[in-house]
Amino acid sequence: MKVVFSKPVLPDTGALVVGVLQNRRLTPSAKLLDSKMNGELTRAIKASRFKGAKAQTLTILAPVGTKLDRAFVVGLGKAKDIKSLGMQALGGGIYAALGSKGDKMVAVAIDALEGCKLNPAEMAAEVAYGARLRSFQFDKYRTKEKKTDKPTLNTLRVLCSGFARAKTVFAGKEKIADGVFFTRHLVSEPPNVIYPESLANQARTLTKLGVKVQVLNRARMQALGMGALLGVGKGSAREPKMVVMQWHGARQSAAKKRGGRADVPIAFVGKGVTFDSGGISIKPSRGMEDMKWDMGGAGVVIGLMKTLAGRKARVNAVGVIGLVENMPSSTAQRPGDIVTSMSGQTIEVINTDAEGRLVLADALWYCKDRFKPKLIIDLATLTGAIIICLGNQKAGLFSNDDVLAKRIAAAGEVVGEPVWRMPLGDEYDRMLKSDTADVRNISGGHGAGSITAAQFLQRFVDKTPWAHLDIAGVTWSKKDLPTVPKGGTGFGVRLLDCLVANHYESK
Ligand code: BES
Ligand code: MN
Ligand code: ZN
């Protein structure tokens, strides 16, 4: 779907969207349409239960006095309560309502509203961004889909004063949507198509945006001593990979110019289990197909790097993803095996289904060891227990750094990807004590499964400021949301892009 911005002149044909405020107060565009309709818009509104409340809608087919096919009236609520996220949701709602109704082009009229904190150009850009985010589709394998079931909308025209400004604002947001779409695409692909090597190849495509991409193969990882990650991959015919992505976008700092160390990067680490069968500790077959998106953390890191490079963010960022397939076979790792991680810590593998932490153990250590980053944020579909805690509404946040945790939580609120901070503590770490190795991969006690998993990860970051996002509950949505169609959500890309923009870009 193409987005264009143009000056606020109402079209004579096609589909037109106008807004109405709380208590049926018409916006200037709605008033203009009403006068073209000789007052019949007001009459139609009065004949319905439409009050202009936020997210309420009313469709009028073939409005009298015009050559329009339809007028779509949207409720805006109170002008003083209009916010960015609400405008994005409105755009998403417009796409959902009109995307497949037969219109090739839909025009949305945006007005200056008294008491509203956003100007028309800002509102227009948010509406367009929301529509774009909602328009994602993964239908490449639905070869028999009827033409009449496919979306028809190919152009969204947003009408507002200051449309040149709207276009610029939207261009920035479009880069975020590009990253989100890439992530959604990767998590949607089936596990026979996306496996460590093919996912690494997808990451390689970022090279054309100026990202430096390196792929470590099994031999290289063996040489580095990554026994924890490699143990998980032992049962699979697919070779494990680790991908390192580097984006150098920071302006040279004063320190560097004086011959000091180059600007230290911030780092993102992702769990990339391209299919999690559980391994020898095999999962029940019901719902096992969901485990294709157990590479969601890696998918977010790739999508985020695409966004940062796409918008030429003034930051040095590193992305490290550990890619493995967790399969049962005669060569698979067994419960009881003891592996040696790159950090030197030995791990007793009690349950081969607690594999994500084993992958991250080596990815985190490698990242810290090689780049000595300012901070590390990891993302992982790590535990089913976080879904018990937080459902599909919020991701779990764990951190050894209060400032970082606050910044992440604040960014999540801004972009509508909320997180909730969970505790860490020695009392949880003790539950990971092993009789035969330095640590065991699942807790020996009861409960707190997400916390003990995070506690396990913490052993592999030392003192580096670190945050872990358990995204098991938010990576896939079973239902349509305003700016997220059901399926892969891309949760994390918008949040981390916002975090970088707010705190880690050079002037
Ligand atoms: N990938 C799963 C976690 C998961 C579950 C993600 C549901 C998304 C939806 C992870 O590897 C796993 O299997 N975790 C186990 C840990 C347990 C064995 C300690 C779990 O949560 O059951
Ligand atoms: Mn598992
Ligand atoms: Zn897993």
Coordinates of C-alpha atoms and ligand atoms in Angstrom, one line a residue:
M1 CA 0.0 0.0 0.0
K2 CA 1.4 3.3 -1.1
V3 CA 0.9 6.4 1.1
V4 CA 0.6 9.9 -0.4
F5 CA 0.0 13.2 1.3
S6 CA -1.7 16.2 -0.3
K7 CA -3.4 19.4 0.4
P8 CA -6.7 19.4 2.1
V9 CA -9.1 19.4 -0.8
L10 CA -11.9 16.8 -0.5
P11 CA -12.1 14.4 -3.4
D12 CA -15.3 14.1 -5.5
T13 CA -15.1 10.4 -6.1
G14 CA -13.9 7.2 -4.4
A15 CA -13.9 6.7 -0.6
L16 CA -13.5 9.5 1.9
V17 CA -12.8 9.3 5.6
V18 CA -13.8 12.2 7.8
G19 CA -13.6 12.6 11.6
V20 CA -16.3 13.5 14.1
L21 CA -15.5 14.5 17.7
Q22 CA -17.2 13.5 20.9
N23 CA -20.9 14.4 21.1
R24 CA -21.3 14.3 17.3
R25 CA -19.2 17.5 16.8
L26 CA -18.3 17.6 13.2
T27 CA -14.7 18.4 12.2
P28 CA -14.3 21.1 9.4
S29 CA -14.0 18.3 6.8
A30 CA -17.1 16.6 8.1
K31 CA -18.9 19.9 8.0
L32 CA -17.9 20.4 4.4
L33 CA -19.0 17.0 3.4
D34 CA -22.3 17.5 5.3
S35 CA -23.0 20.7 3.3
K36 CA -22.2 18.9 0.0
M37 CA -24.7 16.3 1.2
N38 CA -27.3 19.0 2.0
G39 CA -27.2 18.0 5.7
E40 CA -27.8 14.3 5.1
L41 CA -24.5 13.4 6.9
T42 CA -25.9 15.0 10.1
R43 CA -29.2 13.1 9.6
A44 CA -27.4 9.8 9.0
I45 CA -25.4 10.3 12.2
K46 CA -28.5 11.1 14.2
A47 CA -30.2 8.0 12.8
S48 CA -27.4 5.9 14.2
R49 CA -25.8 5.3 17.6
F50 CA -22.6 6.9 16.4
K51 CA -21.6 9.5 19.0
G52 CA -18.1 10.3 17.8
A53 CA -16.4 8.3 20.6
K54 CA -12.9 7.1 20.0
A55 CA -12.8 4.2 17.5
Q56 CA -16.6 4.3 16.7
T57 CA -17.3 4.2 13.0
L58 CA -20.1 4.7 10.5
T59 CA -20.3 3.8 6.8
I60 CA -22.4 5.8 4.4
L61 CA -22.7 4.2 1.0
A62 CA -23.2 6.5 -2.1
P63 CA -23.7 9.6 -0.1
V64 CA -26.3 11.9 -1.7
G65 CA -25.1 15.1 -3.4
T66 CA -21.7 13.6 -4.1
K67 CA -20.2 11.1 -6.5
L68 CA -18.4 9.3 -3.7
D69 CA -18.7 5.6 -3.4
R70 CA -18.6 5.8 0.4
A71 CA -18.0 8.1 3.3
F72 CA -16.5 6.5 6.3
V73 CA -17.0 8.5 9.5
V74 CA -14.6 7.9 12.4
G75 CA -15.0 8.9 16.0
L76 CA -12.1 10.9 17.4
G77 CA -13.3 11.3 21.0
K78 CA -12.3 14.5 22.7
A79 CA -9.7 16.7 20.9
K80 CA -7.7 17.2 24.1
D81 CA -7.3 13.4 24.5
I82 CA -5.9 12.8 21.0
K83 CA -2.5 11.1 21.1
S84 CA 0.0 9.5 18.7
L85 CA -0.9 5.9 19.6
G86 CA -4.6 6.7 19.2
M87 CA -4.0 8.2 15.7
Q88 CA -2.0 5.1 14.8
A89 CA -4.9 2.9 15.9
L90 CA -7.3 5.0 13.9
G91 CA -5.1 4.5 10.8
G92 CA -5.0 0.7 11.5
G93 CA -8.8 0.7 11.9
I94 CA -9.3 2.5 8.6
Y95 CA -7.1 0.0 6.8
A96 CA -8.9 -2.9 8.4
A97 CA -12.3 -1.5 7.5
L98 CA -11.6 -0.3 4.0
G99 CA -8.6 -2.3 2.8
S100 CA -10.7 -5.1 1.2
K101 CA -13.9 -3.3 0.4
G102 CA -13.2 -2.7 -3.3
D103 CA -11.7 0.8 -3.1
K104 CA -8.3 1.1 -4.7
M105 CA -7.8 4.5 -3.1
V106 CA -9.0 5.9 0.1
A107 CA -8.7 9.6 1.1
V108 CA -8.5 10.5 4.8
A109 CA -9.2 14.2 5.7
I110 CA -7.2 15.4 8.7
D111 CA -8.1 18.7 10.3
A112 CA -6.6 21.1 12.7
L113 CA -8.5 20.7 16.0
E114 CA -8.8 23.1 18.7
G115 CA -7.4 21.9 22.0
C116 CA -5.5 19.0 20.3
K117 CA -1.8 18.6 21.1
L118 CA -0.9 17.3 17.7
N119 CA -0.9 19.4 14.6
P120 CA -2.5 18.1 11.3
A121 CA 0.8 17.0 9.8
E122 CA 1.7 15.0 12.9
M123 CA -1.8 13.4 13.0
A124 CA -1.6 12.6 9.3
A125 CA 1.8 10.9 9.7
E126 CA 0.6 8.8 12.6
V127 CA -2.6 7.8 10.8
A128 CA -0.6 6.7 7.8
Y129 CA 1.9 4.9 9.9
G130 CA -0.8 3.0 11.7
A131 CA -2.5 2.0 8.4
R132 CA 0.9 0.9 7.0
L133 CA 1.6 -1.3 10.1
R134 CA -1.8 -2.9 9.9
S135 CA -1.4 -3.6 6.1
F136 CA 1.2 -6.3 6.6
Q137 CA 0.2 -9.6 5.0
F138 CA 1.9 -12.9 4.8
D139 CA 0.1 -14.8 2.1
K140 CA 2.9 -16.1 -0.2
Y141 CA 1.8 -19.7 0.3
R142 CA -1.9 -19.1 -0.2
T143 CA -1.9 -19.8 -3.9
K144 CA -5.6 -20.5 -4.2
E145 CA -6.9 -17.4 -2.5
K146 CA -9.7 -15.8 -4.5
K147 CA -9.1 -12.4 -6.0
T148 CA -12.2 -11.1 -4.3
D149 CA -10.7 -12.0 -0.9
K150 CA -7.5 -10.1 -1.5
P151 CA -7.0 -6.5 -0.3
T152 CA -8.0 -3.9 -2.9
L153 CA -6.5 -0.8 -1.4
N154 CA -3.3 0.3 -3.1
T155 CA -3.1 4.0 -2.2
L156 CA -3.9 5.8 1.0
R157 CA -4.2 9.5 0.4
V158 CA -3.9 11.6 3.5
L159 CA -5.2 15.2 3.2
C160 CA -3.9 17.9 5.5
S161 CA -2.4 21.3 5.8
G162 CA 1.4 21.1 6.0
F163 CA 1.4 17.9 4.0
A164 CA 5.1 18.3 3.1
R165 CA 5.9 18.1 6.8
A166 CA 3.7 15.1 7.1
K167 CA 5.6 13.4 4.3
T168 CA 8.9 13.9 6.1
V169 CA 7.6 12.7 9.4
F170 CA 6.1 9.6 7.8
A171 CA 9.3 8.9 5.9
G172 CA 11.1 8.3 9.2
K173 CA 8.3 6.1 10.5
E174 CA 8.3 4.1 7.3
K175 CA 11.8 2.9 8.1
I176 CA 10.5 1.6 11.4
A177 CA 7.7 -0.2 9.6
D178 CA 10.2 -1.7 7.2
G179 CA 12.1 -3.3 10.1
V180 CA 8.8 -4.4 11.8
F181 CA 7.7 -6.0 8.5
F182 CA 11.0 -7.8 8.0
T183 CA 10.7 -9.3 11.5
R184 CA 7.1 -10.3 11.0
H185 CA 8.0 -11.9 7.7
L186 CA 10.9 -13.9 9.3
V187 CA 8.8 -15.2 12.2
S188 CA 5.9 -16.1 9.8
E189 CA 8.0 -18.3 7.5
P190 CA 7.7 -22.0 8.1
P191 CA 10.6 -23.9 9.8
N192 CA 11.5 -25.9 6.7
V193 CA 12.2 -22.6 5.0
I194 CA 13.8 -20.7 7.9
Y195 CA 16.6 -22.7 9.5
P196 CA 19.9 -21.4 10.9
E197 CA 21.7 -21.1 7.5
S198 CA 18.7 -19.5 5.6
L199 CA 18.0 -17.1 8.5
A200 CA 21.7 -16.1 8.5
N201 CA 21.3 -15.5 4.7
Q202 CA 18.3 -13.2 5.5
A203 CA 20.5 -11.3 7.9
R204 CA 23.1 -11.0 5.2
T205 CA 20.7 -8.9 3.1
L206 CA 21.3 -6.0 5.5
T207 CA 24.7 -5.6 3.9
K208 CA 23.2 -3.5 1.2
L209 CA 22.1 -1.0 3.9
G210 CA 25.6 -0.6 5.1
V211 CA 25.4 -3.2 8.0
K212 CA 28.5 -5.3 8.4
V213 CA 27.4 -8.9 8.7
Q214 CA 29.5 -11.9 9.8
V215 CA 28.4 -15.5 10.0
L216 CA 30.2 -17.9 12.4
N217 CA 29.9 -21.5 11.4
R218 CA 30.1 -24.6 13.6
A219 CA 33.9 -25.0 13.3
R220 CA 34.4 -21.3 14.3
M221 CA 32.1 -21.7 17.3
Q222 CA 33.8 -24.9 18.4
A223 CA 37.1 -23.1 18.3
L224 CA 35.6 -20.4 20.5
G225 CA 34.4 -23.0 23.0
M226 CA 30.6 -22.4 22.5
G227 CA 29.7 -25.8 24.0
A228 CA 26.3 -24.6 25.3
L229 CA 25.0 -23.3 22.0
L230 CA 26.5 -26.2 20.0
G231 CA 25.0 -28.8 22.4
V232 CA 21.5 -27.6 21.4
G233 CA 22.2 -28.0 17.7
K234 CA 23.6 -31.5 18.0
G235 CA 20.3 -33.3 17.2
S236 CA 19.7 -31.4 14.0
A237 CA 20.9 -32.0 10.5
R238 CA 21.0 -28.2 10.1
E239 CA 24.3 -26.6 11.1
P240 CA 24.1 -24.0 13.9
K241 CA 25.2 -20.4 13.0
M242 CA 25.9 -17.2 14.9
V243 CA 25.4 -13.9 13.1
V244 CA 27.1 -10.7 14.1
M245 CA 25.7 -7.5 12.6
Q246 CA 27.4 -4.1 13.1
W247 CA 26.0 -0.7 12.3
H248 CA 28.5 2.2 12.7
G249 CA 26.3 5.3 12.6
A250 CA 27.6 7.4 15.5
R251 CA 29.3 10.7 14.8
Q252 CA 33.0 10.5 15.8
S253 CA 33.2 11.5 19.4
A254 CA 35.7 13.9 20.9
A255 CA 37.4 11.0 22.6
K256 CA 37.9 9.2 19.3
K257 CA 39.3 12.4 17.6
R258 CA 41.8 12.6 20.4
G259 CA 43.0 9.1 19.5
G260 CA 41.0 7.3 22.2
R261 CA 38.8 4.3 21.8
A262 CA 36.1 4.4 19.2
D263 CA 32.6 5.0 20.5
V264 CA 31.6 1.8 22.4
P265 CA 28.5 0.2 20.8
I266 CA 25.3 -0.8 22.4
A267 CA 24.4 -4.4 21.8
F268 CA 21.3 -6.5 21.1
V269 CA 21.3 -10.3 21.4
G270 CA 18.5 -12.6 20.1
K271 CA 17.5 -16.2 20.7
G272 CA 17.2 -17.8 17.3
V273 CA 15.8 -21.3 17.7
T274 CA 14.4 -21.8 14.3
F275 CA 12.3 -24.8 15.5
D276 CA 12.0 -25.9 19.1
S277 CA 10.7 -29.5 19.3
G278 CA 12.0 -29.6 22.9
G279 CA 14.7 -32.1 21.8
I280 CA 14.9 -35.4 23.8
S281 CA 12.7 -33.7 26.4
I282 CA 10.2 -33.5 23.5
K283 CA 7.2 -31.2 23.6
P284 CA 3.6 -32.4 23.3
S285 CA 2.5 -32.3 19.6
R286 CA -0.5 -30.0 20.3
G287 CA 0.7 -26.5 19.4
M288 CA 4.2 -27.6 18.5
E289 CA 3.9 -25.8 15.2
D290 CA 4.1 -22.5 17.1
M291 CA 7.7 -23.3 17.9
K292 CA 8.6 -22.1 14.4
W293 CA 8.6 -18.6 15.9
D294 CA 11.0 -19.5 18.6
M295 CA 13.5 -17.4 16.6
G296 CA 11.4 -14.3 17.4
G297 CA 14.2 -12.7 19.4
A298 CA 16.7 -13.1 16.6
G299 CA 14.0 -11.8 14.2
V300 CA 13.6 -8.6 16.2
V301 CA 17.4 -8.0 16.3
I302 CA 17.5 -8.4 12.5
G303 CA 14.5 -6.1 12.0
L304 CA 15.9 -3.5 14.5
M305 CA 19.3 -3.4 12.7
K306 CA 17.4 -2.9 9.4
T307 CA 15.5 0.0 10.9
L308 CA 18.6 1.6 12.5
A309 CA 20.5 1.3 9.2
G310 CA 17.5 2.3 7.1
R311 CA 17.1 5.6 9.0
K312 CA 20.9 6.0 9.4
A313 CA 20.6 6.2 13.2
R314 CA 23.6 8.1 14.7
V315 CA 24.6 5.2 16.9
N316 CA 27.0 2.3 16.9
A317 CA 24.9 -0.9 17.4
V318 CA 25.8 -4.5 17.4
G319 CA 23.4 -7.4 16.9
V320 CA 24.3 -11.0 17.8
I321 CA 22.0 -13.8 17.2
G322 CA 22.4 -17.5 18.0
L323 CA 20.8 -19.8 15.4
V324 CA 20.0 -23.4 16.1
E325 CA 17.3 -26.0 15.5
N326 CA 16.4 -28.1 18.6
M327 CA 15.7 -31.6 17.5
P328 CA 15.6 -35.1 18.9
S329 CA 17.8 -37.7 17.2
S330 CA 20.5 -40.2 18.1
T331 CA 23.0 -37.4 18.0
A332 CA 20.9 -35.1 20.1
Q333 CA 22.0 -33.8 23.5
R334 CA 20.6 -35.8 26.4
P335 CA 19.2 -34.8 29.8
G336 CA 22.1 -35.3 32.1
D337 CA 24.8 -34.1 29.6
I338 CA 27.2 -31.6 30.9
V339 CA 28.4 -28.9 28.5
T340 CA 31.1 -26.3 28.8
S341 CA 30.1 -22.8 27.7
M342 CA 32.4 -20.2 26.2
S343 CA 32.5 -18.5 29.6
G344 CA 34.1 -21.6 31.1
Q345 CA 31.1 -22.3 33.2
T346 CA 29.9 -25.9 33.0
I347 CA 26.2 -26.5 32.6
E348 CA 24.2 -29.6 33.6
V349 CA 21.5 -30.0 31.0
I350 CA 18.5 -31.3 33.0
N351 CA 15.9 -30.6 30.4
T352 CA 16.8 -30.2 26.7
D353 CA 13.7 -28.0 26.2
A354 CA 15.3 -25.3 28.2
E355 CA 17.5 -24.6 25.2
G356 CA 17.1 -20.9 24.7
R357 CA 19.2 -20.0 27.7
L358 CA 21.9 -22.4 26.5
V359 CA 22.0 -20.6 23.2
L360 CA 22.0 -17.2 24.8
A361 CA 24.7 -18.1 27.3
D362 CA 27.2 -18.3 24.5
A363 CA 25.8 -15.5 22.5
L364 CA 25.8 -13.1 25.5
W365 CA 29.3 -14.0 26.5
Y366 CA 30.7 -13.7 23.0
C367 CA 29.0 -10.3 22.6
K368 CA 30.3 -9.0 25.9
D369 CA 33.8 -10.5 25.4
R370 CA 34.3 -9.2 21.9
F371 CA 32.6 -5.8 21.9
K372 CA 32.7 -4.8 25.6
P373 CA 29.4 -2.9 24.9
K374 CA 27.9 -0.1 26.9
L375 CA 24.9 -2.3 27.5
I376 CA 23.3 -5.5 26.3
I377 CA 19.6 -6.1 25.7
D378 CA 18.6 -9.6 24.8
L379 CA 15.3 -10.7 23.4
A380 CA 14.0 -14.2 23.7
T381 CA 10.8 -16.3 23.5
L382 CA 12.3 -17.9 26.6
T383 CA 9.6 -19.3 28.8
G384 CA 6.0 -20.4 28.8
A385 CA 5.9 -19.2 32.4
I386 CA 6.0 -15.5 31.3
I387 CA 2.7 -16.1 29.5
I388 CA 1.3 -17.3 32.8
C389 CA 2.6 -14.1 34.5
L390 CA 1.7 -11.5 31.9
G391 CA -0.4 -13.1 29.2
N392 CA -0.1 -11.7 25.7
Q393 CA -0.3 -8.1 26.8
K394 CA 3.1 -7.3 28.1
A395 CA 6.6 -8.6 27.8
G396 CA 8.7 -9.5 30.8
L397 CA 11.6 -7.2 31.6
F398 CA 14.5 -8.3 33.7
S399 CA 17.5 -6.0 34.4
N400 CA 20.6 -5.5 36.6
D401 CA 20.4 -1.7 35.9
D402 CA 17.6 0.5 37.1
V403 CA 18.2 3.3 34.7
L404 CA 18.2 1.0 31.7
A405 CA 15.1 -0.7 32.9
K406 CA 13.2 2.6 33.3
R407 CA 14.2 3.7 29.9
I408 CA 13.0 0.5 28.3
A409 CA 9.7 0.6 30.1
A410 CA 9.2 4.3 29.1
A411 CA 10.0 3.5 25.4
G412 CA 7.5 0.6 25.6
E413 CA 4.7 3.0 26.7
V414 CA 5.5 5.5 24.0
V415 CA 5.3 3.0 21.1
G416 CA 2.5 0.7 22.6
E417 CA 4.8 -2.3 23.3
P418 CA 4.4 -2.4 27.0
V419 CA 6.8 -4.4 29.3
W420 CA 6.6 -5.2 33.0
R421 CA 9.6 -5.4 35.2
M422 CA 10.2 -8.7 37.0
P423 CA 12.6 -9.3 40.0
L424 CA 16.0 -10.9 40.0
G425 CA 17.9 -12.0 43.2
D426 CA 20.3 -14.4 44.7
E427 CA 17.5 -16.4 46.2
Y428 CA 16.5 -17.3 42.7
D429 CA 20.0 -17.9 41.5
R430 CA 20.4 -20.5 44.2
M431 CA 17.7 -22.6 42.6
L432 CA 20.1 -23.2 39.7
K433 CA 22.8 -25.0 41.8
S434 CA 23.9 -28.3 40.4
D435 CA 25.5 -31.2 42.2
T436 CA 27.8 -32.1 39.3
A437 CA 28.4 -28.9 37.3
D438 CA 28.6 -25.1 37.9
V439 CA 25.0 -24.6 37.1
R440 CA 21.9 -26.5 35.9
N441 CA 19.8 -25.3 33.0
I442 CA 16.4 -25.5 34.9
S443 CA 15.6 -24.7 38.4
G444 CA 15.7 -27.5 41.0
G445 CA 12.8 -25.8 42.9
H446 CA 9.2 -24.9 42.1
G447 CA 7.8 -21.9 40.4
A448 CA 9.4 -18.7 39.1
G449 CA 10.3 -20.3 35.8
S450 CA 10.8 -17.0 34.0
I451 CA 12.9 -15.5 36.8
T452 CA 15.2 -18.5 37.1
A453 CA 15.7 -18.4 33.3
A454 CA 16.7 -14.7 33.5
Q455 CA 18.9 -15.5 36.5
F456 CA 20.6 -18.1 34.3
L457 CA 21.3 -15.5 31.6
Q458 CA 22.7 -13.1 34.1
R459 CA 25.5 -15.4 34.8
F460 CA 26.8 -14.8 31.3
V461 CA 26.9 -11.0 31.2
D462 CA 29.1 -10.3 34.2
K463 CA 28.7 -6.7 35.3
T464 CA 27.6 -5.3 31.9
P465 CA 24.5 -3.2 32.2
W466 CA 22.0 -5.7 30.8
A467 CA 18.3 -6.2 30.2
H468 CA 16.4 -9.3 29.1
L469 CA 13.0 -9.2 27.4
D470 CA 11.1 -12.4 27.6
I471 CA 8.8 -12.0 24.6
A472 CA 7.2 -15.5 24.5
G473 CA 3.8 -14.0 25.1
V474 CA 3.9 -11.1 22.6
T475 CA 5.8 -12.4 19.6
W476 CA 2.7 -14.0 18.0
S477 CA -0.8 -12.7 18.1
K478 CA -3.8 -15.0 17.6
K479 CA -6.1 -12.0 16.9
D480 CA -6.0 -8.8 15.0
L481 CA -4.9 -5.7 17.0
P482 CA -5.3 -2.1 15.7
T483 CA -1.8 -1.9 14.2
V484 CA -0.9 -5.6 14.3
P485 CA -2.7 -8.1 12.1
K486 CA -2.8 -11.6 13.6
G487 CA 0.4 -13.5 13.3
G488 CA 4.0 -12.3 13.9
T489 CA 3.9 -9.0 15.7
G490 CA 7.4 -7.7 15.4
F491 CA 7.1 -6.7 19.1
G492 CA 10.4 -5.1 20.2
V493 CA 11.5 -3.4 17.0
R494 CA 9.5 -0.2 17.7
L495 CA 10.4 -0.3 21.4
L496 CA 14.1 -0.6 20.9
D497 CA 14.2 1.9 18.0
C498 CA 12.5 4.4 20.3
L499 CA 15.0 3.6 23.1
V500 CA 17.9 4.2 20.8
A501 CA 16.4 7.5 19.4
N502 CA 15.7 8.8 22.9
H503 CA 18.9 8.0 24.6
Y504 CA 21.8 6.6 22.5
E505 CA 22.1 8.7 19.4
S506 CA 25.0 11.2 19.1
K507 CA 24.0 14.8 18.5
Ligands
BES1 N1 10.5 -21.8 23.4 C1 10.1 -22.2 24.7 C2 9.3 -21.2 25.4 C3 7.9 -20.8 24.8 C4 6.8 -21.4 25.2 C5 7.9 -19.8 23.9 C6 5.6 -21.1 24.7 C7 6.6 -19.5 23.3 C8 5.5 -20.1 23.7 C9 11.3 -22.6 25.6 O1 12.4 -23.1 24.9 C10 10.9 -23.7 26.5 O2 10.6 -24.7 26.0 N2 10.8 -23.4 27.8 C11 10.4 -24.3 28.7 C12 11.3 -24.2 29.9 C13 11.2 -25.4 30.9 C14 11.6 -26.7 30.3 C15 12.0 -25.0 32.1 C16 8.9 -23.9 29.2 O3 8.6 -22.7 29.2 O4 8.2 -24.8 29.4
MN2 MN 12.3 -25.2 24.6
ZN3 ZN 12.6 -22.5 22.9

